[in-house]
Structure formats: structure tokens, C-alpha cells
Short mmCIF file of C-alpha atoms and ligand atoms in Angstrom, two decimals:
data_model
loop_
_atom_site.label_atom_id
_atom_site.label_comp_id
_atom_site.label_asym_id
_atom_site.label_seq_id
_atom_site.Cartn_x
_atom_site.Cartn_y
_atom_site.Cartn_z
CA MET A 1 -19.12 15.23 9.92
CA VAL A 2 -19.08 12.24 12.29
CA ALA A 3 -18.36 8.83 10.83
CA ARG A 4 -20.77 6.04 11.70
CA VAL A 5 -19.06 3.40 13.80
CA ILE A 6 -20.33 -0.15 14.03
CA PRO A 7 -18.45 -2.14 16.68
CA VAL A 8 -16.82 -5.34 15.48
CA GLU A 9 -17.47 -8.56 17.34
CA PRO A 10 -15.33 -9.52 20.35
CA PHE A 11 -11.90 -10.85 19.39
CA ASP A 12 -8.54 -12.06 20.60
CA LEU A 13 -5.73 -10.52 18.56
CA VAL A 14 -2.17 -11.73 19.04
CA ILE A 15 0.50 -9.43 17.62
CA PHE A 16 3.73 -11.32 17.01
CA GLY A 17 6.53 -8.74 16.91
CA ALA A 18 4.74 -6.48 19.39
CA THR A 19 7.99 -4.83 20.50
CA GLY A 20 8.94 -3.97 16.91
CA ASP A 21 8.72 -0.74 14.95
CA LEU A 22 5.54 -1.49 13.01
CA ALA A 23 3.58 -2.66 16.05
CA ARG A 24 4.58 0.35 18.14
CA ARG A 25 4.27 2.94 15.38
CA LYS A 26 1.17 1.73 13.53
CA ILE A 27 -0.66 -1.35 14.78
CA LEU A 28 -1.10 -0.51 18.48
CA PRO A 29 -1.93 3.18 17.88
CA ALA A 30 -4.47 2.06 15.25
CA LEU A 31 -6.12 -0.30 17.74
CA CYS A 32 -6.23 2.33 20.46
CA ARG A 33 -7.85 4.73 18.04
CA ARG A 34 -10.47 2.15 17.09
CA TYR A 35 -11.09 1.52 20.77
CA ALA A 36 -11.56 5.24 21.38
CA GLU A 37 -14.03 5.41 18.50
CA GLY A 38 -16.04 2.52 19.92
CA GLN A 39 -15.26 0.15 17.07
CA MET A 40 -13.10 -2.17 19.12
CA PRO A 41 -15.57 -3.49 21.70
CA PRO A 42 -14.70 -3.65 25.42
CA GLU A 43 -14.59 -7.46 25.08
CA GLY A 44 -11.72 -7.18 22.57
CA ARG A 45 -8.36 -8.52 23.82
CA ILE A 46 -4.89 -7.88 22.42
CA ILE A 47 -1.84 -9.93 23.32
CA GLY A 48 1.57 -8.64 22.32
CA ALA A 49 4.16 -11.36 21.72
CA ALA A 50 7.92 -11.24 21.16
CA ARG A 51 11.10 -12.82 22.52
CA THR A 52 12.00 -9.94 24.83
CA GLU A 53 11.11 -10.73 28.45
CA LEU A 54 8.68 -8.06 29.58
CA SER A 55 6.06 -7.89 32.29
CA ARG A 56 2.59 -6.73 31.31
CA GLU A 57 3.36 -3.38 32.98
CA ASP A 58 6.70 -3.02 31.16
CA PHE A 59 4.90 -3.60 27.90
CA HIS A 60 2.29 -0.98 28.75
CA THR A 61 5.10 1.48 29.45
CA MET A 62 6.68 0.67 26.10
CA VAL A 63 3.38 1.17 24.26
CA SER A 64 2.67 4.37 26.18
CA GLU A 65 6.05 5.75 25.13
CA ALA A 66 5.29 4.76 21.55
CA PHE A 67 1.98 6.67 21.67
CA ASP A 68 3.82 9.78 22.85
CA GLU A 69 6.53 9.38 20.26
CA PHE A 70 4.39 8.62 17.23
CA LEU A 71 1.00 10.24 17.89
CA GLY A 72 2.16 13.59 19.25
CA ALA A 73 -0.77 15.88 19.99
CA SER A 74 -3.33 13.20 19.10
CA ALA A 75 -1.91 10.70 21.62
CA PRO A 76 -4.61 9.20 23.89
CA ASP A 77 -5.08 10.76 27.31
CA ALA A 78 -4.34 8.92 30.55
CA ALA A 79 -7.90 7.69 31.08
CA LEU A 80 -8.16 6.25 27.59
CA ARG A 81 -4.75 4.62 27.89
CA ALA A 82 -5.74 2.99 31.17
CA GLU A 83 -8.92 1.56 29.62
CA PHE A 84 -7.10 0.37 26.52
CA PHE A 85 -4.29 -1.20 28.57
CA GLU A 86 -6.83 -3.25 30.53
CA ARG A 87 -7.31 -5.10 27.26
CA LEU A 88 -3.62 -5.35 26.39
CA ASP A 89 -1.52 -8.26 27.58
CA TYR A 90 2.00 -9.47 26.78
CA ILE A 91 3.58 -12.87 26.39
CA THR A 92 7.18 -13.89 25.83
CA ILE A 93 7.45 -16.31 22.97
CA ASP A 94 10.10 -17.29 20.45
CA ALA A 95 8.58 -18.08 17.07
CA LEU A 96 11.37 -20.59 16.52
CA GLY A 97 11.14 -22.32 19.90
CA ASP A 98 8.70 -24.53 21.82
CA ASP A 99 8.22 -22.41 24.93
CA GLY A 100 5.29 -20.12 25.49
CA TRP A 101 2.85 -21.62 23.01
CA SER A 102 0.73 -23.51 25.54
CA ASP A 103 0.71 -20.44 27.79
CA LEU A 104 -0.57 -18.47 24.79
CA SER A 105 -3.17 -21.13 24.06
CA GLY A 106 -4.42 -20.88 27.66
CA ARG A 107 -4.98 -17.14 27.31
CA LEU A 108 -7.15 -17.41 24.19
CA ARG A 109 -10.92 -17.77 24.27
CA ASP A 110 -12.63 -20.42 22.15
CA ASP A 111 -15.83 -18.53 21.41
CA VAL A 112 -14.47 -15.34 19.79
CA VAL A 113 -12.71 -14.40 16.57
CA ARG A 114 -9.02 -15.21 16.85
CA ALA A 115 -6.45 -13.28 14.81
CA PHE A 116 -2.67 -13.61 14.70
CA TYR A 117 -0.79 -10.67 13.23
CA PHE A 118 2.66 -11.61 11.87
CA SER A 119 4.47 -8.30 12.41
CA VAL A 120 7.86 -9.97 12.31
CA GLY A 121 10.57 -10.38 9.69
CA PRO A 122 9.48 -12.44 6.65
CA SER A 123 11.71 -15.39 7.56
CA LEU A 124 9.37 -15.98 10.53
CA PHE A 125 6.07 -16.03 8.59
CA GLY A 126 6.41 -19.75 7.80
CA PRO A 127 7.62 -20.84 11.28
CA LEU A 128 4.79 -18.88 12.94
CA ALA A 129 2.14 -20.51 10.75
CA THR A 130 3.66 -23.90 11.48
CA GLY A 131 3.85 -23.15 15.22
CA LEU A 132 0.18 -22.16 15.35
CA GLY A 133 -0.75 -25.40 13.61
CA ARG A 134 1.62 -27.58 15.65
CA PHE A 135 0.40 -26.27 18.99
CA GLY A 136 -3.29 -26.52 18.08
CA LEU A 137 -4.08 -22.80 18.15
CA VAL A 138 -6.01 -22.75 14.87
CA THR A 139 -9.80 -22.71 15.26
CA PRO A 140 -12.31 -22.29 12.41
CA GLU A 141 -12.63 -18.61 13.42
CA THR A 142 -8.87 -18.03 13.23
CA ARG A 143 -7.27 -15.54 10.81
CA ILE A 144 -3.64 -14.69 10.19
CA VAL A 145 -2.38 -11.33 8.99
CA VAL A 146 0.82 -11.52 6.99
CA GLU A 147 2.97 -8.43 6.53
CA LYS A 148 5.03 -7.58 3.50
CA PRO A 149 7.25 -8.60 1.84
CA PHE A 150 5.35 -11.66 0.71
CA GLY A 151 8.25 -13.53 -0.88
CA ASN A 152 11.21 -12.18 -2.72
CA ASP A 153 10.32 -13.68 -6.08
CA LEU A 154 7.79 -16.12 -7.51
CA GLU A 155 9.50 -19.17 -6.09
CA THR A 156 9.68 -17.90 -2.51
CA ALA A 157 6.13 -16.48 -2.64
CA ARG A 158 4.84 -19.82 -3.89
CA ALA A 159 6.72 -21.69 -1.14
CA LEU A 160 5.28 -19.35 1.50
CA ASN A 161 1.77 -19.78 0.12
CA GLN A 162 2.21 -23.54 0.36
CA THR A 163 3.44 -23.34 3.97
CA LEU A 164 0.48 -21.19 4.95
CA ALA A 165 -1.94 -23.44 3.06
CA ALA A 166 -0.81 -26.42 5.15
CA HIS A 167 -2.49 -24.85 8.19
CA PHE A 168 -5.00 -22.27 6.89
CA ASN A 169 -7.66 -21.95 4.22
CA GLU A 170 -7.27 -19.05 1.82
CA THR A 171 -10.23 -17.40 3.55
CA GLN A 172 -8.19 -17.28 6.77
CA ILE A 173 -5.13 -15.59 5.24
CA TYR A 174 -4.95 -11.77 5.17
CA ARG A 175 -1.92 -10.63 3.14
CA ILE A 176 -1.55 -6.99 3.95
CA ASP A 177 -0.79 -4.23 1.47
CA HIS A 178 -1.38 -1.16 3.55
CA TYR A 179 -1.91 0.95 0.42
CA LEU A 180 -5.24 -0.78 0.01
CA GLY A 181 -6.27 0.50 3.44
CA LYS A 182 -5.76 4.14 2.47
CA GLU A 183 -9.02 6.03 2.21
CA THR A 184 -8.19 7.54 -1.17
CA VAL A 185 -7.31 4.17 -2.65
CA GLN A 186 -10.69 2.84 -1.63
CA ASN A 187 -12.20 6.02 -2.92
CA LEU A 188 -10.77 5.17 -6.29
CA MET A 189 -13.26 2.33 -6.45
CA ALA A 190 -16.07 4.63 -5.32
CA VAL A 191 -15.15 7.20 -7.96
CA ARG A 192 -15.05 4.60 -10.70
CA PHE A 193 -17.99 2.43 -9.74
CA ALA A 194 -20.39 4.69 -7.85
CA ASN A 195 -20.49 7.36 -10.57
CA ILE A 196 -21.63 7.12 -14.17
CA LEU A 197 -19.42 10.03 -15.14
CA PHE A 198 -16.04 8.42 -15.61
CA GLU A 199 -16.67 4.84 -16.64
CA PRO A 200 -17.69 5.56 -20.28
CA LEU A 201 -14.41 7.45 -20.73
CA TRP A 202 -12.28 4.98 -18.80
CA ASN A 203 -10.55 3.23 -21.70
CA ALA A 204 -7.87 3.58 -24.37
CA ARG A 205 -10.20 5.54 -26.65
CA PHE A 206 -10.43 8.43 -24.21
CA VAL A 207 -7.49 8.02 -21.83
CA ASP A 208 -4.15 9.10 -23.28
CA HIS A 209 -2.03 7.75 -20.46
CA VAL A 210 -1.89 7.17 -16.73
CA GLN A 211 0.90 8.19 -14.35
CA ILE A 212 1.33 6.62 -10.94
CA THR A 213 3.88 8.35 -8.73
CA VAL A 214 5.02 7.46 -5.23
CA ALA A 215 7.79 9.85 -4.23
CA GLU A 216 9.53 9.99 -0.87
CA THR A 217 11.94 12.58 0.49
CA VAL A 218 13.56 10.22 2.97
CA GLY A 219 16.41 7.87 2.19
CA VAL A 220 16.60 4.24 3.24
CA GLY A 221 17.53 5.23 6.81
CA GLY A 222 17.59 2.33 9.25
CA ARG A 223 16.11 -0.10 6.71
CA GLY A 224 19.32 -0.15 4.65
CA ALA A 225 20.22 -3.81 5.18
CA TYR A 226 16.74 -4.99 4.15
CA TYR A 227 16.29 -2.45 1.38
CA ASP A 228 19.59 -3.17 -0.34
CA LYS A 229 18.45 -6.76 -0.94
CA SER A 230 15.12 -5.56 -2.22
CA GLY A 231 15.20 -2.25 -4.13
CA ALA A 232 12.35 -0.10 -5.39
CA MET A 233 11.04 -2.75 -7.80
CA ARG A 234 10.45 -5.36 -5.12
CA ASP A 235 9.70 -2.94 -2.28
CA MET A 236 7.17 -0.73 -4.07
CA VAL A 237 6.27 -1.77 -7.62
CA GLN A 238 5.50 -5.48 -7.20
CA ASN A 239 3.02 -4.75 -4.42
CA HIS A 240 1.77 -1.19 -3.75
CA MET A 241 2.03 0.24 -7.25
CA MET A 242 0.73 -2.95 -8.78
CA GLN A 243 -2.33 -2.69 -6.55
CA LEU A 244 -2.93 0.92 -7.60
CA LEU A 245 -2.55 -0.02 -11.24
CA CYS A 246 -5.03 -2.87 -10.82
CA LEU A 247 -7.66 -0.64 -9.21
CA ILE A 248 -7.33 1.89 -12.03
CA ALA A 249 -7.34 -0.68 -14.82
CA MET A 250 -9.69 -3.42 -13.65
CA GLU A 251 -13.14 -4.12 -15.09
CA PRO A 252 -16.11 -3.35 -12.86
CA PRO A 253 -16.48 -6.35 -10.53
CA TYR A 254 -19.99 -7.81 -10.34
CA SER A 255 -20.07 -6.93 -6.63
CA PHE A 256 -17.85 -5.61 -3.86
CA GLU A 257 -17.37 -9.14 -2.56
CA PRO A 258 -13.70 -9.97 -1.91
CA ASP A 259 -13.29 -12.54 -4.65
CA ALA A 260 -15.26 -10.54 -7.20
CA VAL A 261 -12.82 -7.64 -6.74
CA ARG A 262 -9.74 -9.83 -6.54
CA ASP A 263 -10.70 -11.81 -9.66
CA GLU A 264 -10.79 -8.56 -11.65
CA LYS A 265 -7.45 -7.39 -10.26
CA LEU A 266 -5.89 -10.71 -11.16
CA LYS A 267 -7.09 -10.38 -14.77
CA VAL A 268 -5.26 -7.06 -15.03
CA ILE A 269 -2.00 -8.59 -13.80
CA HIS A 270 -2.36 -11.41 -16.33
CA ALA A 271 -2.89 -8.83 -19.09
CA LEU A 272 0.27 -6.83 -18.29
CA ASP A 273 2.76 -6.86 -21.15
CA PRO A 274 6.27 -8.06 -20.44
CA VAL A 275 8.49 -5.03 -19.88
CA GLU A 276 11.50 -4.59 -22.19
CA PRO A 277 14.73 -3.26 -20.63
CA ARG A 278 14.29 -0.02 -22.66
CA GLN A 279 11.03 0.61 -20.81
CA VAL A 280 12.73 0.71 -17.40
CA VAL A 281 15.01 3.29 -15.79
CA ARG A 282 16.62 2.53 -12.48
CA GLY A 283 18.26 5.18 -10.33
CA GLN A 284 20.25 5.54 -7.14
CA TYR A 285 20.58 8.75 -5.15
CA GLY A 286 23.96 10.34 -4.60
CA GLY A 287 25.07 12.33 -1.58
CA GLY A 288 23.98 15.89 -0.85
CA ALA A 289 25.36 18.78 1.18
CA ASP A 290 24.16 17.18 4.40
CA THR A 291 22.80 13.82 3.33
CA ALA A 292 24.65 10.58 2.71
CA SER A 293 24.47 8.83 -0.63
CA TYR A 294 22.48 5.62 -0.98
CA ALA A 295 25.70 3.56 -1.10
CA GLU A 296 26.94 5.22 2.09
CA GLU A 297 23.63 4.64 3.84
CA VAL A 298 23.55 0.95 3.03
CA GLU A 299 27.33 0.74 3.65
CA THR A 300 27.87 -1.01 0.33
CA PRO A 301 30.03 1.17 -1.92
CA ASP A 302 29.33 -0.85 -5.07
CA SER A 303 25.63 -1.48 -4.38
CA ASN A 304 23.71 -2.10 -7.57
CA THR A 305 20.27 -1.68 -5.96
CA GLU A 306 17.83 0.92 -7.26
CA SER A 307 16.35 3.53 -4.92
CA TYR A 308 14.32 4.85 -7.87
CA ILE A 309 12.53 3.17 -10.72
CA ALA A 310 10.42 4.37 -13.63
CA LEU A 311 8.61 2.00 -15.98
CA LYS A 312 6.35 2.18 -18.95
CA VAL A 313 3.77 -0.57 -18.71
CA GLY A 314 1.29 -1.75 -21.33
CA ILE A 315 -1.89 -3.71 -20.78
CA SER A 316 -3.05 -6.03 -23.53
CA ASN A 317 -6.79 -6.13 -23.27
CA TRP A 318 -9.65 -4.47 -25.13
CA ARG A 319 -9.98 -1.66 -22.64
CA TRP A 320 -6.37 -0.53 -22.39
CA LYS A 321 -4.40 -1.58 -25.47
CA GLY A 322 -2.63 1.59 -26.60
CA THR A 323 -2.76 3.49 -23.31
CA PRO A 324 0.58 3.40 -21.48
CA PHE A 325 0.79 3.37 -17.71
CA TYR A 326 3.90 5.17 -16.45
CA LEU A 327 4.97 4.17 -12.97
CA ARG A 328 7.71 5.83 -10.93
CA THR A 329 8.77 5.64 -7.34
CA GLY A 330 11.87 6.67 -5.48
CA LYS A 331 13.53 7.87 -2.33
CA ARG A 332 15.22 11.20 -1.59
CA LEU A 333 13.13 12.94 -4.23
CA ARG A 334 11.98 16.56 -4.28
CA ALA A 335 8.76 16.05 -2.31
CA ARG A 336 6.75 13.43 -0.51
CA THR A 337 3.80 12.80 -2.72
CA SER A 338 1.74 9.89 -4.01
CA GLU A 339 -0.75 10.36 -6.77
CA ILE A 340 -2.46 8.77 -9.72
CA ALA A 341 -3.05 11.02 -12.71
CA VAL A 342 -5.36 9.93 -15.51
CA THR A 343 -4.76 12.14 -18.54
CA PHE A 344 -7.58 12.18 -21.09
CA ARG A 345 -7.14 12.63 -24.81
CA ASP A 346 -7.76 15.92 -26.54
CA PRO A 347 -11.20 16.53 -28.04
CA PRO A 348 -11.27 15.48 -31.71
CA HIS A 349 -11.75 19.03 -32.99
CA SER A 350 -11.36 22.50 -31.55
CA ILE A 351 -14.16 24.91 -32.42
CA PHE A 352 -12.05 27.64 -30.81
CA GLY A 353 -9.42 27.53 -33.52
CA GLU A 354 -6.10 25.86 -33.95
CA ASP A 355 -4.31 28.29 -31.62
CA ALA A 356 -6.54 27.75 -28.58
CA PRO A 357 -4.31 26.95 -25.59
CA TRP A 358 -5.30 23.38 -25.19
CA LYS A 359 -4.72 21.49 -21.94
CA ALA A 360 -5.82 17.93 -21.45
CA ASN A 361 -8.41 17.02 -18.84
CA ILE A 362 -6.60 15.27 -16.02
CA LEU A 363 -8.12 13.47 -13.07
CA VAL A 364 -5.61 13.45 -10.22
CA ILE A 365 -6.18 11.24 -7.22
CA ARG A 366 -3.90 12.31 -4.37
CA LEU A 367 -3.00 9.63 -1.87
CA GLN A 368 -0.70 11.86 0.16
CA PRO A 369 -0.30 14.48 1.39
CA ASP A 370 -3.73 16.11 1.64
CA GLU A 371 -5.79 13.18 0.35
CA GLY A 372 -8.24 14.28 -2.28
CA MET A 373 -9.01 14.63 -5.96
CA THR A 374 -8.56 17.24 -8.63
CA LEU A 375 -10.16 17.38 -12.06
CA LYS A 376 -8.51 19.70 -14.51
CA VAL A 377 -11.05 21.20 -16.91
CA MET A 378 -11.01 23.92 -19.53
CA ILE A 379 -13.19 26.98 -18.99
CA LYS A 380 -13.60 30.39 -20.52
CA GLU A 381 -11.37 32.92 -18.86
CA PRO A 382 -13.72 35.46 -17.26
CA GLY A 383 -13.80 38.91 -18.83
CA PRO A 384 -14.89 40.72 -21.94
CA GLY A 385 -11.76 39.90 -23.96
CA GLY A 386 -13.36 37.32 -26.24
CA MET A 387 -13.36 33.55 -25.92
CA ARG A 388 -10.09 32.90 -24.16
CA LEU A 389 -9.66 29.43 -22.68
CA LYS A 390 -8.00 28.56 -19.45
CA ASP A 391 -7.49 25.32 -17.50
CA VAL A 392 -8.66 25.29 -13.91
CA ALA A 393 -8.60 22.68 -11.21
CA LEU A 394 -11.83 21.47 -9.63
CA ASP A 395 -10.24 20.61 -6.36
CA MET A 396 -11.57 18.47 -3.57
CA SER A 397 -9.53 17.98 -0.47
CA PHE A 398 -11.15 15.37 1.75
CA ALA A 399 -10.26 17.39 4.82
CA ASP A 400 -12.20 20.37 3.40
CA ALA A 401 -15.06 18.36 1.96
CA LEU A 402 -15.63 16.21 5.01
CA GLY A 403 -14.86 18.79 7.68
CA GLU A 404 -11.78 19.48 9.76
CA ASP A 405 -13.05 17.22 12.55
CA MET A 406 -13.31 14.22 10.30
CA HIS A 407 -10.53 11.84 11.24
CA ILE A 408 -9.20 10.11 8.13
CA PRO A 409 -8.35 6.72 9.57
CA ASP A 410 -4.88 5.35 9.11
CA ALA A 411 -4.77 2.40 6.73
CA TYR A 412 -4.02 0.01 9.59
CA GLU A 413 -7.16 1.06 11.46
CA ARG A 414 -9.35 0.04 8.57
CA LEU A 415 -7.42 -3.09 7.68
CA ILE A 416 -7.28 -4.57 11.20
CA MET A 417 -11.02 -4.01 11.66
CA ASP A 418 -11.59 -5.75 8.31
CA VAL A 419 -9.62 -8.74 9.58
CA ILE A 420 -11.90 -9.01 12.59
CA ARG A 421 -14.98 -8.52 10.39
CA GLY A 422 -13.72 -11.25 8.09
CA ASN A 423 -13.67 -9.01 5.02
CA GLN A 424 -10.81 -9.83 2.64
CA THR A 425 -11.62 -7.32 -0.10
CA LEU A 426 -8.64 -5.11 0.72
CA PHE A 427 -6.18 -7.98 1.12
CA MET A 428 -4.23 -9.78 -1.57
CA ARG A 429 -5.11 -13.30 -2.55
CA GLY A 430 -2.34 -15.88 -2.96
CA ASP A 431 -2.73 -16.17 -6.74
CA GLU A 432 -2.63 -12.37 -7.09
CA VAL A 433 0.71 -12.16 -5.29
CA GLU A 434 2.15 -14.98 -7.37
CA ALA A 435 0.95 -13.39 -10.62
CA ALA A 436 2.55 -10.10 -9.60
CA TRP A 437 5.86 -11.85 -8.99
CA ALA A 438 5.57 -13.77 -12.26
CA TRP A 439 5.42 -10.41 -14.05
CA THR A 440 8.16 -8.81 -11.91
CA ASP A 441 10.76 -11.59 -11.96
CA PRO A 442 11.70 -11.35 -15.69
CA ILE A 443 12.15 -7.58 -15.40
CA ILE A 444 14.65 -8.05 -12.57
CA ALA A 445 16.28 -10.99 -14.35
CA ALA A 446 16.80 -8.86 -17.48
CA TRP A 447 18.77 -6.16 -15.70
CA GLN A 448 20.73 -8.75 -13.76
CA LYS A 449 21.62 -10.43 -17.07
CA THR A 450 22.78 -7.20 -18.68
CA ALA A 451 24.58 -6.08 -15.46
CA ASP A 452 22.54 -2.87 -15.62
CA THR A 453 23.66 -0.27 -13.10
CA PRO A 454 21.29 2.32 -11.63
CA LYS A 455 21.66 5.88 -12.96
CA PRO A 456 22.76 8.42 -10.35
CA TYR A 457 20.42 11.24 -9.35
CA ASP A 458 20.74 14.19 -7.02
CA PRO A 459 18.96 14.12 -3.69
CA GLY A 460 16.00 16.51 -3.79
CA SER A 461 15.62 16.09 -7.56
CA SER A 462 12.87 14.34 -9.57
CA GLY A 463 15.04 11.33 -10.33
CA PRO A 464 17.57 10.54 -13.07
CA ASP A 465 17.47 12.39 -16.40
CA GLU A 466 17.03 9.10 -18.21
CA ALA A 467 13.58 8.79 -16.62
CA LEU A 468 12.59 12.08 -18.23
CA LYS A 469 13.68 10.70 -21.58
CA LEU A 470 11.62 7.53 -21.04
CA ILE A 471 8.40 9.52 -21.20
CA HIS A 472 9.65 12.33 -23.49
CA LEU A 473 10.30 9.77 -26.21
CA ASP A 474 6.53 9.25 -26.29
CA GLY A 475 5.88 12.99 -26.56
CA ARG A 476 4.66 13.22 -22.97
CA SER A 477 6.13 14.49 -19.73
CA TRP A 478 6.00 13.57 -16.07
CA ARG A 479 3.90 15.63 -13.77
CA GLU A 480 5.97 17.75 -11.48
CA ILE A 481 6.86 16.21 -8.11
CA ARG A 482 5.93 18.85 -5.52
P1 LIG B 1 11.31 -4.88 13.75
O1 LIG B 1 11.25 -3.52 14.32
O2 LIG B 1 12.64 -5.49 13.46
O3 LIG B 1 10.52 -5.84 14.76
C1 LIG B 1 10.56 -7.24 14.65
C2 LIG B 1 9.76 -7.84 15.79
O4 LIG B 1 9.86 -9.26 15.71
C3 LIG B 1 10.26 -7.45 17.17
O5 LIG B 1 9.15 -7.26 18.02
C4 LIG B 1 11.03 -8.67 17.61
O6 LIG B 1 11.03 -8.69 19.01
C5 LIG B 1 10.20 -9.77 16.98
N1 LIG B 1 10.94 -11.01 16.79
C6 LIG B 1 12.13 -11.18 16.17
N2 LIG B 1 12.48 -12.48 16.19
C7 LIG B 1 11.49 -13.13 16.83
C8 LIG B 1 11.27 -14.50 17.16
N3 LIG B 1 12.15 -15.45 16.83
N4 LIG B 1 10.13 -14.82 17.80
C9 LIG B 1 9.22 -13.89 18.14
N5 LIG B 1 9.38 -12.57 17.86
C10 LIG B 1 10.50 -12.21 17.21
O7 LIG B 1 10.47 -5.00 12.40
P2 LIG B 1 9.24 -4.08 11.95
O8 LIG B 1 9.78 -2.89 11.27
O9 LIG B 1 8.32 -3.93 13.08
O10 LIG B 1 8.60 -4.98 10.81
C11 LIG B 1 7.81 -6.11 11.08
C12 LIG B 1 7.27 -6.66 9.76
O11 LIG B 1 6.45 -5.66 9.16
C13 LIG B 1 8.35 -6.99 8.73
O12 LIG B 1 7.94 -8.09 7.97
C14 LIG B 1 8.38 -5.74 7.85
O13 LIG B 1 8.84 -6.04 6.54
C15 LIG B 1 6.92 -5.36 7.85
N6 LIG B 1 6.68 -3.93 7.58
C16 LIG B 1 7.20 -2.99 8.42
C17 LIG B 1 6.95 -1.65 8.16
C18 LIG B 1 7.47 -0.58 9.07
O14 LIG B 1 7.17 0.59 8.81
N7 LIG B 1 8.20 -0.90 10.11
C19 LIG B 1 6.19 -1.28 7.05
C20 LIG B 1 5.66 -2.26 6.21
C21 LIG B 1 5.92 -3.59 6.50
P3 LIG B 1 12.08 -9.49 19.89
O15 LIG B 1 13.43 -9.15 19.41
O16 LIG B 1 11.75 -9.01 21.27
O17 LIG B 1 11.75 -10.92 19.71
#
């Protein structure tokens, strides 16, 4: 199956932090891919910007090496690279200095969409916004893309929102949460709102509970210094998992317009119950036969930061009161998997007798690996041996359903094109981010107050035993991480 590609309008995109990991690994490969597919028009221009002094050719060499390193067999061929590089420039600029800005201004066109991608550390988000304003680079058609983390708590998020608002309207600010760019996450909205099947059942009367799992096998690696100040709660729950929860729990928006969707997500965040300390389990991985412990990796022997967190979250509204949402995420776990599992309640009465082997219907939405969906249903086991029941999985892998040739775009491909198109649906609004922090901050404050220490867990396990108890106490169990 070949996806329909509609080219976006011509644009100038400046990537601040173009020599950094994210730009080389994700942003530039995503743009090259969109160019190859014909979505980035030939009139599109990209300017990489960072402090390192590089010629245009040096920068092309750096990007070419990144393509080889990160795209492997799907790296663009020489002809495509040459075409793409014709549209790729580089400028030396220090976000904190005065040099380079007027040179940058001279390279930008006035009659096309202008986007500035802040792919730099969060301490530079404010100075960059101020620099763009101070040097007169903001036109009505200008957008900024702001990476995560957006603040470290409510206070810092609010301050950053205010700094950005001094130079940009909310409609010009694209706060990225790359989870929202994943095909399956968008598909969640299609499943819920383009089918009649699920919506009547999508509430506390029929849904027993929801599990959201984001498990990684890797440790903190080179991000140790950043991660140790953040932890799983700030790094994953406040943003990515919160977004997933919102998409599962929100009311149907009146349209797919950005603010219609974001209004509904915001209502979910406002309806989240405060989380008691007994509803949270924090963990930290220990060392393995050939892997370092978390504390060794971050070089802080007494680190109190969690590399794992599990929470039980309640939502106080008519739709969800009484249906818990269990969230867990962690590093160095058994497998790399992200999924949302909606477990339905048992039917009110079994006509097959009390002893029928009953298994709940579960809708599993897999975000990775092998994006797709599974619906667990009960059927009669084939054969003449009477009415024996069995649960089977109606399985849909997107790769199978859409054909092997169908390229599932990386989240950044979709999101950057949305920036150029001016579509903010998959980006977080300022009030949404603040509301998420307002819910998160007291949870963090509570464990800081009680000097809670993370529970140790073995690398390659499913997390600390205490997390099993968290859900077992409710008579439920986690789905296996595999
Ligand atoms: P990184 O590898 O440390 O790159 C930072 C970039 O910023 C470099 O290009 C650096 O180049 C540039 N820079 C630093 N100081 C500068 C200054 N004063 N003026 C202009 N440029 C400056 O970081 P990263 O991993 O790419 O992450 C970038 C942002 O994306 C961060 O906010 C991060 O939290 C977020 N993010 C990253 C990932 C990821 O997978 N890497 C994932 C999600 C979010 P020079 O030293 O040459 O100036």
C-alpha cells in the first residue's frame, strides 16, 4: 500500500542544536525521508545552527555520517543525499551571544513559513526565544518547536511559558511530545472515534482497568547526568504517559481541530485524583553480571532517583470513577515494549456454567515493537468435545495489515510536517503542560518529604516486587513484559 503524500508549502526551518544527538539521529533523517517521499518540497530550506564552527561541507559530512550510523540499510543513496544537501545549510551561532543572528536573518526568506526548532538543552529554550524576538526574526508565519523537558516543575514550566509568550502567540508554539507523533498513538484516536464498536463500552461500567506500560531494556547510558536530576516520574510520566492516559480517557472532541482535542485532554488532567504515597512504587535497578547498576551509571552512589515507577491513578469524572489506570515505566527491564491494555469487565452471567474458564476481553494497543492492536476474545474451542471455551487473540500488526512496503513514519517525520502545515493537534498546549505539572509536583513532594528511597530491582526483571503488590492488592496483575 502506498501512502498518499501531499507536499507541504515551502519553508525555512532552522534547527538550533543541529550538531547534537537528536538532530543527527532523528530530526535530519526524518526531514530527508520526507524529502524522498516528496512531502518536503524542493523549495524547502533547512539551516543547521550550533556553536561549533563548521563549513557547509563539514556539516554535510557530519549529517552523512549520521545517516550511515543511524539509518543503516535504509540510509539515503548518494543521489538523494546530494539533492537533500542542496537544501541544507549551516550557520555558527551561540544562543547566548550576539553574533550570527543578523547573518541568520539574512538567510531567511520573508514569504515562506519560518520554523525554529529548539533542539538544545532546556536552559537555552528561553534565551533562544528572546534572541529571535530581540533580533527581529519573528514574522507572523513563524513557529517555534520546543523539545522536552518543558520545565522541571510547575513553577519552571510556568516561567518558560511566560518567556515564550513574550515573543510568540500560543498558536506559534509547538511543544513536542514525540509519543503523540507515533502512528499507533494517533490510531488510538481513530480506533475510539472512527468506530462505533468501542465507545459504548468505553467507561467504568464496562472497563475494569487500564494498564499503560513503557518498558525499556537500556539503562540511562550517556544521559546519566540529566536523568539523575529528573527520574522516571518527570522523564516519562508527566509527559508521555500522561498524554497516553489522556487519549484513552478523554471525551470525544467535537472535531479533530487542535483546541477541540486539547480541551478534552486538559479536562482529563484536571479530573485526575491526587496520588497517595501508597499508590506509588519507585524502583532503581541494581547491577547485573555485565551491566552497571543505576548508581554506578550516574556515578552517584547514594542517588535517590527512580529508574522505575508504577502508579495507580484514579479519574474523578462520570465516565471513569471506579476504573483504575495503572501506569508503569522503567529502564533495564525484561523487554522493550510499550503498550496500552484496556481490560473489560466480565459478562454479568455465564450461561456456560460457573466453571467455564473465563478470561476478560482485553484490547491491547502496541506502540512498540511491532505497532498494532490485539483484541482478546472468547471463542468455542474447535472440536466435538462439547462447549469448551478458549481465549484467542484477534491480532493486527500494522506491518501485516498495511503491507511490508508500507513505511511507518517515525514520529518526528509526522510532527515536523505538522509544524510546517500549522497543525497543533499533536502538540501540547501551555495550559496542558502546566496542569500536568500541577498534578505531578505533589507526588514528587510527598516522597521527598518522607525521604522515600527507590526499591531495588534486578536488571532484566519486571521491576521491584513492591510494584507487583501494588496491583495484586486490588486483585489484579500486571501484564507480562515481553
Ligand atoms: P546534545 O546532543 O547535547 O546537543 C545539544 C546541541 O545544542 C548541540 O548541537 C550543541 O552544539 C548545541 N548547543 C549547546 N549550547 C549551545 C549554545 N549556547 N548555542 C547554540 N547551540 C548550542 O542534546 P540532544 O540529545 O540533541 O538534545 C537536544 C534537546 O532535545 C534537549 O532538550 C533534550 O532534552 C531533547 N531530547 C533529546 C532526545 C534524544 O534522544 N537525544 C530525546 C528527546 C528529547 P554546540 O556545542 O556545537 O553548540
